[in-house]
């Protein structure tokens, strides 16, 4: 037996044992500041020295992209299924301001900050870096979104923003990548591409989510479907929305989020099967995604780490995100602590990594390895800082919570 085979078997055994150990202690771990992403990124770092024996860097990055893509689609669809339109009618002003005012302002401020820290980057690479580091991650924000301590209007705002801002940031990412690439072919069609992505994505999501909800209601009323098959419908709906949108030129991630929200609001029966899936197979997929990130990308980021990359990472996790969000919420009546809370909980994760890998594959970018390292370092710091602060800050913000009738009604909705 070859040494690489032995290494792979030993590595796989160790990872499976760690997954079992985490599952056995999951409730105890949830009471601490440790989170699933923190633990599995750390495990990935421990596995990093043996990963070169598993394949070429190109093949490994391809695997990382695929796992990140699948995980992000499922997380977006699942989180969106918990969004209730009835409640959002009274609270949508908050995420709308964060998306329409806060997100573009974050990209503009981020571009200026990158240029200030590293003038040699140029405007195009500064814009691309800012656009890649602006989307927030539903997977990393899950602790706050699902916490009963956090007032509903805040958790729903974080959830909606993280679901939609990756798709809305994509035109800025594309524009930055085209400008930064050595060949600017295709620039003329950029505006049409951006409009198509943003318009067709939601349309496909609505169509797929509504159709799946109606179909599942129909067969369930007639007792034509076994309970275990409902999870298969959930999986199929998530990926049909994503793939269908990509096929017609829309944004698949926006489609997955909108499809989840539509499905969750129009399906008339209990949707516990979605939660059950994400607590089982979905959680396993999330573990895998962050383990791969820790094993393949974070070591590179640490190897390229210098003061400019650290400064960029810290800036984007603090004032580059928090200041625009704080200003965008002026006049909403939110307390200062709520605005700071929403500004802080904009964790960077799978969306930033995935967009970076896609842009590196599709465009000839200068200093692409350094860009990936910078994004990976930011995500690594976000995993740590947002992870350890999630539970304490959720309890803190929850101490000011005033339970309203709409909160009680929303909490009663079965998931």
mmCIF file of C-alpha atoms in Angstrom:
data_model
loop_
_atom_site.group_PDB
_atom_site.id
_atom_site.type_symbol
_atom_site.label_atom_id
_atom_site.label_comp_id
_atom_site.label_asym_id
_atom_site.label_seq_id
_atom_site.Cartn_x
_atom_site.Cartn_y
_atom_site.Cartn_z
ATOM 1 C CA UNK A 1 0.000 0.000 0.000
ATOM 2 C CA UNK A 2 1.334 3.411 -0.950
ATOM 3 C CA UNK A 3 2.135 6.000 1.677
ATOM 4 C CA UNK A 4 -0.396 8.463 0.237
ATOM 5 C CA UNK A 5 -3.149 5.829 0.624
ATOM 6 C CA UNK A 6 -2.181 5.305 4.263
ATOM 7 C CA UNK A 7 -2.146 9.063 4.842
ATOM 8 C CA UNK A 8 -5.575 9.435 3.266
ATOM 9 C CA UNK A 9 -7.078 6.624 5.348
ATOM 10 C CA UNK A 10 -5.556 7.897 8.590
ATOM 11 C CA UNK A 11 -6.672 11.444 7.786
ATOM 12 C CA UNK A 12 -10.213 10.324 6.937
ATOM 13 C CA UNK A 13 -10.444 8.244 10.129
ATOM 14 C CA UNK A 14 -9.276 11.142 12.258
ATOM 15 C CA UNK A 15 -11.777 13.540 10.645
ATOM 16 C CA UNK A 16 -14.707 11.152 11.112
ATOM 17 C CA UNK A 17 -13.759 10.624 14.780
ATOM 18 C CA UNK A 18 -13.673 14.410 15.278
ATOM 19 C CA UNK A 19 -17.105 14.768 13.649
ATOM 20 C CA UNK A 20 -18.515 12.097 15.978
ATOM 21 C CA UNK A 21 -16.900 13.767 18.999
ATOM 22 C CA UNK A 22 -18.362 17.155 18.028
ATOM 23 C CA UNK A 23 -21.811 15.614 17.592
ATOM 24 C CA UNK A 24 -21.635 13.888 20.993
ATOM 25 C CA UNK A 25 -20.692 17.140 22.708
ATOM 26 C CA UNK A 26 -22.695 19.534 20.513
ATOM 27 C CA UNK A 27 -25.060 20.737 23.245
ATOM 28 C CA UNK A 28 -22.224 21.284 25.715
ATOM 29 C CA UNK A 29 -20.188 23.147 23.060
ATOM 30 C CA UNK A 30 -23.163 25.389 22.252
ATOM 31 C CA UNK A 31 -22.978 26.759 25.801
ATOM 32 C CA UNK A 32 -19.418 27.972 25.216
ATOM 33 C CA UNK A 33 -17.901 30.596 22.919
ATOM 34 C CA UNK A 34 -16.748 27.856 20.544
ATOM 35 C CA UNK A 35 -18.653 27.380 17.292
ATOM 36 C CA UNK A 36 -18.734 24.754 14.567
ATOM 37 C CA UNK A 37 -16.759 26.933 12.094
ATOM 38 C CA UNK A 38 -14.052 27.683 14.696
ATOM 39 C CA UNK A 39 -13.544 24.037 15.585
ATOM 40 C CA UNK A 40 -13.504 22.712 12.027
ATOM 41 C CA UNK A 41 -11.297 25.474 10.651
ATOM 42 C CA UNK A 42 -8.877 24.583 13.458
ATOM 43 C CA UNK A 43 -9.148 20.904 12.523
ATOM 44 C CA UNK A 44 -8.463 21.822 8.906
ATOM 45 C CA UNK A 45 -5.300 23.667 9.937
ATOM 46 C CA UNK A 46 -4.111 20.541 11.738
ATOM 47 C CA UNK A 47 -4.733 18.504 8.558
ATOM 48 C CA UNK A 48 -3.019 21.038 6.281
ATOM 49 C CA UNK A 49 0.491 19.461 6.291
ATOM 50 C CA UNK A 50 -0.743 16.239 4.648
ATOM 51 C CA UNK A 51 -3.192 17.731 2.116
ATOM 52 C CA UNK A 52 -0.573 18.139 -0.690
ATOM 53 C CA UNK A 53 -0.432 14.337 -0.919
ATOM 54 C CA UNK A 54 -4.148 14.211 -1.743
ATOM 55 C CA UNK A 55 -3.942 15.905 -5.146
ATOM 56 C CA UNK A 56 -2.780 18.872 -7.185
ATOM 57 C CA UNK A 57 -3.571 22.404 -5.901
ATOM 58 C CA UNK A 58 -5.923 22.968 -8.866
ATOM 59 C CA UNK A 59 -7.919 19.797 -8.116
ATOM 60 C CA UNK A 60 -8.102 20.606 -4.412
ATOM 61 C CA UNK A 61 -9.295 24.162 -5.054
ATOM 62 C CA UNK A 62 -11.881 22.782 -7.480
ATOM 63 C CA UNK A 63 -13.166 20.503 -4.730
ATOM 64 C CA UNK A 64 -13.214 23.433 -2.306
ATOM 65 C CA UNK A 65 -15.280 25.495 -4.737
ATOM 66 C CA UNK A 66 -17.803 22.694 -5.279
ATOM 67 C CA UNK A 67 -18.303 22.056 -1.556
ATOM 68 C CA UNK A 68 -18.594 25.789 -0.825
ATOM 69 C CA UNK A 69 -21.139 26.198 -3.618
ATOM 70 C CA UNK A 70 -23.334 23.322 -2.434
ATOM 71 C CA UNK A 71 -23.146 24.434 1.200
ATOM 72 C CA UNK A 72 -23.976 28.050 0.410
ATOM 73 C CA UNK A 73 -27.015 27.107 -1.703
ATOM 74 C CA UNK A 74 -28.442 24.925 1.082
ATOM 75 C CA UNK A 75 -27.744 27.443 3.850
ATOM 76 C CA UNK A 76 -29.337 30.285 1.864
ATOM 77 C CA UNK A 77 -32.431 28.232 1.043
ATOM 78 C CA UNK A 78 -32.811 26.954 4.606
ATOM 79 C CA UNK A 79 -32.337 30.304 6.324
ATOM 80 C CA UNK A 80 -34.733 31.996 3.898
ATOM 81 C CA UNK A 81 -37.428 29.416 4.643
ATOM 82 C CA UNK A 82 -37.564 30.824 8.185
ATOM 83 C CA UNK A 83 -38.220 34.387 6.958
ATOM 84 C CA UNK A 84 -41.855 35.387 7.386
ATOM 85 C CA UNK A 85 -43.246 37.968 4.951
ATOM 86 C CA UNK A 86 -45.936 38.958 7.458
ATOM 87 C CA UNK A 87 -43.362 40.135 9.963
ATOM 88 C CA UNK A 88 -41.050 41.645 7.338
ATOM 89 C CA UNK A 89 -43.795 44.030 6.224
ATOM 90 C CA UNK A 90 -43.197 45.969 9.430
ATOM 91 C CA UNK A 91 -39.424 45.490 9.669
ATOM 92 C CA UNK A 92 -38.151 45.347 6.077
ATOM 93 C CA UNK A 93 -36.984 48.968 6.311
ATOM 94 C CA UNK A 94 -33.942 47.803 8.282
ATOM 95 C CA UNK A 95 -32.518 45.188 5.854
ATOM 96 C CA UNK A 96 -33.566 47.360 2.893
ATOM 97 C CA UNK A 97 -31.483 50.271 4.183
ATOM 98 C CA UNK A 98 -28.572 47.930 4.914
ATOM 99 C CA UNK A 99 -28.701 46.574 1.367
ATOM 100 C CA UNK A 100 -29.477 49.713 -0.644
ATOM 101 C CA UNK A 101 -27.443 52.251 1.357
ATOM 102 C CA UNK A 102 -25.081 50.329 3.612
ATOM 103 C CA UNK A 103 -23.712 47.816 1.104
ATOM 104 C CA UNK A 104 -22.706 50.259 -1.698
ATOM 105 C CA UNK A 105 -21.254 52.607 0.934
ATOM 106 C CA UNK A 106 -19.221 49.699 2.330
ATOM 107 C CA UNK A 107 -17.810 48.949 -1.131
ATOM 108 C CA UNK A 108 -16.907 52.618 -1.712
ATOM 109 C CA UNK A 109 -15.303 53.029 1.715
ATOM 110 C CA UNK A 110 -13.555 49.659 1.355
ATOM 111 C CA UNK A 111 -12.090 50.657 -2.018
ATOM 112 C CA UNK A 112 -10.674 53.846 -0.492
ATOM 113 C CA UNK A 113 -9.239 51.951 2.481
ATOM 114 C CA UNK A 114 -7.532 49.314 0.290
ATOM 115 C CA UNK A 115 -6.010 52.071 -1.862
ATOM 116 C CA UNK A 116 -4.798 53.886 1.257
ATOM 117 C CA UNK A 117 -3.227 50.753 2.748
ATOM 118 C CA UNK A 118 -1.800 49.474 -0.531
ATOM 119 C CA UNK A 119 -1.625 52.205 -3.229
ATOM 120 C CA UNK A 120 0.134 49.801 -5.612
ATOM 121 C CA UNK A 121 -3.038 47.703 -5.843
ATOM 122 C CA UNK A 122 -4.691 50.199 -8.179
ATOM 123 C CA UNK A 123 -8.341 51.241 -8.263
ATOM 124 C CA UNK A 124 -9.564 48.102 -10.055
ATOM 125 C CA UNK A 125 -8.012 45.606 -7.614
ATOM 126 C CA UNK A 126 -9.071 47.792 -4.682
ATOM 127 C CA UNK A 127 -12.665 47.729 -5.958
ATOM 128 C CA UNK A 128 -12.522 43.977 -6.530
ATOM 129 C CA UNK A 129 -11.121 43.356 -3.038
ATOM 130 C CA UNK A 130 -13.795 45.555 -1.456
ATOM 131 C CA UNK A 131 -16.584 43.862 -3.425
ATOM 132 C CA UNK A 132 -15.333 40.388 -2.478
ATOM 133 C CA UNK A 133 -15.155 41.294 1.208
ATOM 134 C CA UNK A 134 -18.568 42.966 1.410
ATOM 135 C CA UNK A 135 -20.992 39.961 1.249
ATOM 136 C CA UNK A 136 -21.898 38.496 4.633
ATOM 137 C CA UNK A 137 -22.290 34.798 5.299
ATOM 138 C CA UNK A 138 -25.489 33.165 6.511
ATOM 139 C CA UNK A 139 -23.550 30.114 7.730
ATOM 140 C CA UNK A 140 -21.360 32.137 10.086
ATOM 141 C CA UNK A 141 -24.296 34.255 11.217
ATOM 142 C CA UNK A 142 -26.446 31.238 12.018
ATOM 143 C CA UNK A 143 -25.701 31.349 15.760
ATOM 144 C CA UNK A 144 -27.101 34.868 16.032
ATOM 145 C CA UNK A 145 -29.985 34.315 13.603
ATOM 146 C CA UNK A 146 -31.233 31.230 15.452
ATOM 147 C CA UNK A 147 -30.637 32.551 18.981
ATOM 148 C CA UNK A 148 -33.865 33.062 20.978
ATOM 149 C CA UNK A 149 -32.046 35.817 22.872
ATOM 150 C CA UNK A 150 -31.855 38.120 19.839
ATOM 151 C CA UNK A 151 -34.984 40.191 19.072
ATOM 152 C CA UNK A 152 -36.740 38.965 15.966
ATOM 153 C CA UNK A 153 -36.456 42.209 14.016
ATOM 154 C CA UNK A 154 -32.654 42.100 14.410
ATOM 155 C CA UNK A 155 -32.172 38.401 13.621
ATOM 156 C CA UNK A 156 -34.492 38.608 10.606
ATOM 157 C CA UNK A 157 -32.613 41.680 9.338
ATOM 158 C CA UNK A 158 -29.275 39.841 9.562
ATOM 159 C CA UNK A 159 -30.797 36.824 7.833
ATOM 160 C CA UNK A 160 -32.351 38.769 4.945
ATOM 161 C CA UNK A 161 -29.237 40.886 4.426
ATOM 162 C CA UNK A 162 -26.887 37.890 4.354
ATOM 163 C CA UNK A 163 -29.185 36.088 1.924
ATOM 164 C CA UNK A 164 -29.443 38.910 -0.602
ATOM 165 C CA UNK A 165 -26.213 40.884 -0.398
ATOM 166 C CA UNK A 166 -24.001 38.267 -2.045
ATOM 167 C CA UNK A 167 -26.070 38.439 -5.206
ATOM 168 C CA UNK A 168 -26.286 42.224 -5.098
ATOM 169 C CA UNK A 169 -22.510 42.447 -4.639
ATOM 170 C CA UNK A 170 -21.857 40.271 -7.686
ATOM 171 C CA UNK A 171 -22.119 43.112 -10.272
ATOM 172 C CA UNK A 172 -19.464 45.044 -8.328
ATOM 173 C CA UNK A 173 -17.318 41.897 -8.186
ATOM 174 C CA UNK A 174 -17.665 41.376 -11.940
ATOM 175 C CA UNK A 175 -16.931 45.024 -12.699
ATOM 176 C CA UNK A 176 -13.801 44.975 -10.519
ATOM 177 C CA UNK A 177 -12.623 41.672 -12.002
ATOM 178 C CA UNK A 178 -13.063 42.867 -15.595
ATOM 179 C CA UNK A 179 -11.207 46.108 -14.901
ATOM 180 C CA UNK A 180 -8.436 44.303 -13.037
ATOM 181 C CA UNK A 181 -7.958 41.504 -15.575
ATOM 182 C CA UNK A 182 -5.318 41.913 -18.240
ATOM 183 C CA UNK A 183 -7.983 41.470 -20.898
ATOM 184 C CA UNK A 184 -11.090 43.639 -20.573
ATOM 185 C CA UNK A 185 -13.066 41.695 -23.190
ATOM 186 C CA UNK A 186 -16.741 41.620 -22.467
ATOM 187 C CA UNK A 187 -16.919 44.990 -20.725
ATOM 188 C CA UNK A 188 -19.663 46.205 -23.088
ATOM 189 C CA UNK A 189 -22.022 43.519 -21.833
ATOM 190 C CA UNK A 190 -21.361 44.131 -18.145
ATOM 191 C CA UNK A 191 -24.448 46.241 -17.455
ATOM 192 C CA UNK A 192 -26.754 43.779 -19.192
ATOM 193 C CA UNK A 193 -25.122 40.871 -17.337
ATOM 194 C CA UNK A 194 -25.609 42.608 -13.991
ATOM 195 C CA UNK A 195 -29.255 43.447 -14.701
ATOM 196 C CA UNK A 196 -29.946 39.913 -15.905
ATOM 197 C CA UNK A 197 -28.351 38.391 -12.799
ATOM 198 C CA UNK A 198 -30.350 40.552 -10.395
ATOM 199 C CA UNK A 199 -33.705 40.377 -12.218
ATOM 200 C CA UNK A 200 -33.856 36.758 -13.361
ATOM 201 C CA UNK A 201 -32.521 35.292 -10.102
ATOM 202 C CA UNK A 202 -35.518 36.367 -7.971
ATOM 203 C CA UNK A 203 -37.997 35.536 -10.742
ATOM 204 C CA UNK A 204 -36.707 31.967 -11.004
ATOM 205 C CA UNK A 205 -36.634 31.684 -7.210
ATOM 206 C CA UNK A 206 -40.258 32.770 -6.869
ATOM 207 C CA UNK A 207 -41.417 30.418 -9.619
ATOM 208 C CA UNK A 208 -39.543 27.380 -8.284
ATOM 209 C CA UNK A 209 -40.327 28.017 -4.606
ATOM 210 C CA UNK A 210 -44.047 28.594 -5.213
ATOM 211 C CA UNK A 211 -44.365 25.582 -7.543
ATOM 212 C CA UNK A 212 -42.601 23.270 -5.085
ATOM 213 C CA UNK A 213 -44.739 24.483 -2.165
ATOM 214 C CA UNK A 214 -47.982 23.984 -4.079
ATOM 215 C CA UNK A 215 -46.901 20.566 -5.394
ATOM 216 C CA UNK A 216 -45.863 19.331 -1.948
ATOM 217 C CA UNK A 217 -49.101 20.629 -0.398
ATOM 218 C CA UNK A 218 -51.102 18.851 -3.121
ATOM 219 C CA UNK A 219 -49.501 15.424 -2.662
ATOM 220 C CA UNK A 220 -49.467 15.722 1.116
ATOM 221 C CA UNK A 221 -53.218 16.453 1.266
ATOM 222 C CA UNK A 222 -53.804 13.266 -0.730
ATOM 223 C CA UNK A 223 -51.350 11.228 1.329
ATOM 224 C CA UNK A 224 -49.208 10.410 -1.724
ATOM 225 C CA UNK A 225 -45.808 11.128 -0.161
ATOM 226 C CA UNK A 226 -43.926 9.434 2.665
ATOM 227 C CA UNK A 227 -42.495 11.758 5.297
ATOM 228 C CA UNK A 228 -38.859 10.892 4.551
ATOM 229 C CA UNK A 229 -39.286 11.989 0.906
ATOM 230 C CA UNK A 230 -40.137 15.555 1.949
ATOM 231 C CA UNK A 231 -36.435 16.163 2.575
ATOM 232 C CA UNK A 232 -35.715 15.053 -0.989
ATOM 233 C CA UNK A 233 -38.197 17.662 -2.263
ATOM 234 C CA UNK A 234 -36.441 20.282 -0.128
ATOM 235 C CA UNK A 235 -33.040 19.363 -1.591
ATOM 236 C CA UNK A 236 -34.380 19.262 -5.123
ATOM 237 C CA UNK A 237 -36.103 22.640 -4.797
ATOM 238 C CA UNK A 238 -32.937 24.326 -3.517
ATOM 239 C CA UNK A 239 -30.809 23.061 -6.403
ATOM 240 C CA UNK A 240 -33.461 23.461 -9.113
ATOM 241 C CA UNK A 241 -33.731 27.135 -8.173
ATOM 242 C CA UNK A 242 -29.953 27.557 -8.268
ATOM 243 C CA UNK A 243 -29.317 25.602 -11.474
ATOM 244 C CA UNK A 244 -32.403 26.947 -13.238
ATOM 245 C CA UNK A 245 -31.347 30.518 -12.534
ATOM 246 C CA UNK A 246 -27.787 29.901 -13.718
ATOM 247 C CA UNK A 247 -29.155 28.286 -16.884
ATOM 248 C CA UNK A 248 -31.116 31.404 -17.898
ATOM 249 C CA UNK A 249 -28.393 33.857 -16.840
ATOM 250 C CA UNK A 250 -29.712 34.791 -13.379
ATOM 251 C CA UNK A 251 -27.873 34.706 -10.073
ATOM 252 C CA UNK A 252 -28.222 31.259 -8.550
ATOM 253 C CA UNK A 253 -27.581 32.347 -4.982
ATOM 254 C CA UNK A 254 -30.275 35.032 -5.043
ATOM 255 C CA UNK A 255 -32.609 32.460 -6.633
ATOM 256 C CA UNK A 256 -31.902 29.927 -3.852
ATOM 257 C CA UNK A 257 -32.621 32.501 -1.137
ATOM 258 C CA UNK A 258 -35.809 33.794 -2.775
ATOM 259 C CA UNK A 259 -36.981 30.229 -3.481
ATOM 260 C CA UNK A 260 -36.492 29.332 0.188
ATOM 261 C CA UNK A 261 -38.431 32.375 1.378
ATOM 262 C CA UNK A 262 -41.250 31.694 -1.107
ATOM 263 C CA UNK A 263 -41.385 28.002 -0.220
ATOM 264 C CA UNK A 264 -41.443 28.709 3.530
ATOM 265 C CA UNK A 265 -44.268 31.245 3.248
ATOM 266 C CA UNK A 266 -46.545 29.408 0.792
ATOM 267 C CA UNK A 267 -46.158 25.848 2.086
ATOM 268 C CA UNK A 268 -49.172 25.166 4.325
ATOM 269 C CA UNK A 269 -47.850 22.232 6.321
ATOM 270 C CA UNK A 270 -45.108 21.852 8.896
ATOM 271 C CA UNK A 271 -41.617 22.323 7.412
ATOM 272 C CA UNK A 272 -39.704 20.585 10.195
ATOM 273 C CA UNK A 273 -37.989 18.392 7.600
ATOM 274 C CA UNK A 274 -35.853 21.372 6.518
ATOM 275 C CA UNK A 275 -34.545 21.921 10.046
ATOM 276 C CA UNK A 276 -34.021 18.185 10.506
ATOM 277 C CA UNK A 277 -31.955 17.982 7.330
ATOM 278 C CA UNK A 278 -29.747 20.952 8.235
ATOM 279 C CA UNK A 279 -29.229 19.615 11.748
ATOM 280 C CA UNK A 280 -27.988 16.364 10.228
ATOM 281 C CA UNK A 281 -26.658 16.147 6.687
ATOM 282 C CA UNK A 282 -26.575 19.918 6.290
ATOM 283 C CA UNK A 283 -24.435 20.355 9.383
ATOM 284 C CA UNK A 284 -22.074 17.664 8.088
ATOM 285 C CA UNK A 285 -21.722 19.591 4.834
ATOM 286 C CA UNK A 286 -20.992 22.815 6.746
ATOM 287 C CA UNK A 287 -18.349 20.992 8.777
ATOM 288 C CA UNK A 288 -16.738 19.784 5.549
ATOM 289 C CA UNK A 289 -16.743 23.247 3.977
ATOM 290 C CA UNK A 290 -14.969 24.905 6.895
ATOM 291 C CA UNK A 291 -12.579 21.981 7.321
ATOM 292 C CA UNK A 292 -11.557 22.306 3.661
ATOM 293 C CA UNK A 293 -11.146 26.058 4.094
ATOM 294 C CA UNK A 294 -8.891 25.512 7.106
ATOM 295 C CA UNK A 295 -6.839 22.839 5.352
ATOM 296 C CA UNK A 296 -6.412 24.377 1.891
ATOM 297 C CA UNK A 297 -6.817 28.152 1.978
ATOM 298 C CA UNK A 298 -6.087 29.464 5.445
ATOM 299 C CA UNK A 299 -2.489 28.140 5.513
ATOM 300 C CA UNK A 300 -1.826 30.071 2.286
ATOM 301 C CA UNK A 301 -3.329 33.169 3.850
ATOM 302 C CA UNK A 302 -1.107 32.845 6.905
ATOM 303 C CA UNK A 303 1.897 32.345 4.635
ATOM 304 C CA UNK A 304 1.152 35.578 2.745
ATOM 305 C CA UNK A 305 0.298 37.469 5.919
ATOM 306 C CA UNK A 306 1.896 40.908 6.265
ATOM 307 C CA UNK A 307 0.827 44.197 7.742
ATOM 308 C CA UNK A 308 -1.211 45.378 4.698
ATOM 309 C CA UNK A 309 -3.264 42.157 4.523
ATOM 310 C CA UNK A 310 -3.855 42.181 8.287
ATOM 311 C CA UNK A 311 -4.825 45.864 8.152
ATOM 312 C CA UNK A 312 -7.278 45.231 5.302
ATOM 313 C CA UNK A 313 -8.834 42.269 7.123
ATOM 314 C CA UNK A 314 -9.249 44.135 10.404
ATOM 315 C CA UNK A 315 -10.598 47.243 8.643
ATOM 316 C CA UNK A 316 -13.265 45.285 6.740
ATOM 317 C CA UNK A 317 -14.384 43.444 9.868
ATOM 318 C CA UNK A 318 -14.707 46.683 11.840
ATOM 319 C CA UNK A 319 -15.235 50.248 10.661
ATOM 320 C CA UNK A 320 -15.458 49.569 6.895
ATOM 321 C CA UNK A 321 -18.561 47.471 7.618
ATOM 322 C CA UNK A 322 -19.859 49.083 10.813
ATOM 323 C CA UNK A 323 -19.739 52.764 9.850
ATOM 324 C CA UNK A 324 -21.826 52.503 6.633
ATOM 325 C CA UNK A 325 -24.354 50.207 8.318
ATOM 326 C CA UNK A 326 -24.622 52.546 11.305
ATOM 327 C CA UNK A 327 -25.207 55.569 9.057
ATOM 328 C CA UNK A 328 -27.667 53.683 6.831
ATOM 329 C CA UNK A 329 -29.882 53.012 9.853
ATOM 330 C CA UNK A 330 -30.188 56.674 10.856
ATOM 331 C CA UNK A 331 -33.802 57.620 11.399
ATOM 332 C CA UNK A 332 -35.059 54.041 11.889
ATOM 333 C CA UNK A 333 -35.602 54.488 15.611
ATOM 334 C CA UNK A 334 -33.149 51.730 16.481
ATOM 335 C CA UNK A 335 -31.071 52.175 19.609
ATOM 336 C CA UNK A 336 -27.349 52.757 19.125
ATOM 337 C CA UNK A 337 -26.572 49.300 20.535
ATOM 338 C CA UNK A 338 -28.859 47.709 17.904
ATOM 339 C CA UNK A 339 -27.152 49.589 15.071
ATOM 340 C CA UNK A 340 -23.708 48.565 16.344
ATOM 341 C CA UNK A 341 -24.933 44.985 16.756
ATOM 342 C CA UNK A 342 -26.161 44.847 13.143
ATOM 343 C CA UNK A 343 -22.937 46.481 11.970
ATOM 344 C CA UNK A 344 -20.722 44.018 13.810
ATOM 345 C CA UNK A 345 -22.556 40.863 12.761
ATOM 346 C CA UNK A 346 -21.607 40.929 9.124
ATOM 347 C CA UNK A 347 -19.365 37.849 9.142
ATOM 348 C CA UNK A 348 -17.379 37.012 6.010
ATOM 349 C CA UNK A 349 -17.355 33.398 4.933
ATOM 350 C CA UNK A 350 -18.189 31.014 2.107
ATOM 351 C CA UNK A 351 -19.602 33.669 -0.248
ATOM 352 C CA UNK A 352 -16.355 35.679 -0.262
ATOM 353 C CA UNK A 353 -14.239 32.549 -0.765
ATOM 354 C CA UNK A 354 -16.498 31.209 -3.507
ATOM 355 C CA UNK A 355 -16.611 34.476 -5.450
ATOM 356 C CA UNK A 356 -12.822 34.767 -5.243
ATOM 357 C CA UNK A 357 -12.316 31.252 -6.616
ATOM 358 C CA UNK A 358 -14.803 31.904 -9.436
ATOM 359 C CA UNK A 359 -13.164 35.209 -10.421
ATOM 360 C CA UNK A 360 -9.694 33.608 -10.359
ATOM 361 C CA UNK A 361 -10.945 30.883 -12.695
ATOM 362 C CA UNK A 362 -12.753 33.159 -15.151
ATOM 363 C CA UNK A 363 -10.411 36.186 -15.280
ATOM 364 C CA UNK A 364 -6.683 36.706 -15.623
ATOM 365 C CA UNK A 365 -6.199 38.697 -12.417
ATOM 366 C CA UNK A 366 -2.873 40.218 -11.349
ATOM 367 C CA UNK A 367 -1.618 38.969 -7.968
ATOM 368 C CA UNK A 368 -4.502 36.499 -7.757
ATOM 369 C CA UNK A 369 -2.776 34.381 -5.095
ATOM 370 C CA UNK A 370 -2.329 37.429 -2.870
ATOM 371 C CA UNK A 371 -5.999 38.331 -3.371
ATOM 372 C CA UNK A 372 -7.116 34.849 -2.327
ATOM 373 C CA UNK A 373 -4.800 35.007 0.679
ATOM 374 C CA UNK A 374 -6.212 38.395 1.737
ATOM 375 C CA UNK A 375 -9.813 37.164 1.443
ATOM 376 C CA UNK A 376 -8.975 33.924 3.256
ATOM 377 C CA UNK A 377 -7.276 35.785 6.098
ATOM 378 C CA UNK A 378 -10.336 38.024 6.489
ATOM 379 C CA UNK A 379 -12.628 34.983 6.577
ATOM 380 C CA UNK A 380 -10.338 33.244 9.073
ATOM 381 C CA UNK A 381 -10.398 36.248 11.408
ATOM 382 C CA UNK A 382 -14.160 36.513 10.962
ATOM 383 C CA UNK A 383 -14.653 32.864 11.912
ATOM 384 C CA UNK A 384 -12.725 33.503 15.126
ATOM 385 C CA UNK A 385 -13.946 36.982 16.117
ATOM 386 C CA UNK A 386 -17.606 36.625 15.148
ATOM 387 C CA UNK A 387 -17.655 33.107 16.536
ATOM 388 C CA UNK A 388 -16.399 33.944 20.020
ATOM 389 C CA UNK A 389 -18.525 37.097 20.253
ATOM 390 C CA UNK A 390 -21.809 35.593 19.006
ATOM 391 C CA UNK A 391 -23.116 34.025 22.211
ATOM 392 C CA UNK A 392 -22.042 36.799 24.634
ATOM 393 C CA UNK A 393 -23.380 39.595 22.426
ATOM 394 C CA UNK A 394 -26.611 37.688 21.718
ATOM 395 C CA UNK A 395 -27.192 37.441 25.474
ATOM 396 C CA UNK A 396 -26.322 41.108 25.918
ATOM 397 C CA UNK A 397 -28.656 42.357 23.202
ATOM 398 C CA UNK A 398 -31.309 39.940 24.458
ATOM 399 C CA UNK A 399 -31.249 41.553 27.894
ATOM 400 C CA UNK A 400 -32.917 44.607 26.300
ATOM 401 C CA UNK A 401 -35.482 42.586 24.399
ATOM 402 C CA UNK A 402 -39.114 43.557 24.738
ATOM 403 C CA UNK A 403 -41.387 40.703 23.760
ATOM 404 C CA UNK A 404 -44.127 41.923 21.447
ATOM 405 C CA UNK A 405 -47.219 40.210 20.148
ATOM 406 C CA UNK A 406 -45.595 39.787 16.705
ATOM 407 C CA UNK A 407 -42.561 38.146 18.326
ATOM 408 C CA UNK A 408 -44.791 35.660 20.126
ATOM 409 C CA UNK A 409 -46.743 34.885 16.970
ATOM 410 C CA UNK A 410 -43.549 34.442 14.964
ATOM 411 C CA UNK A 411 -41.996 32.192 17.608
ATOM 412 C CA UNK A 412 -45.074 29.978 17.401
ATOM 413 C CA UNK A 413 -44.501 29.201 13.714
ATOM 414 C CA UNK A 414 -43.277 25.562 13.450
ATOM 415 C CA UNK A 415 -39.984 25.117 11.622
#
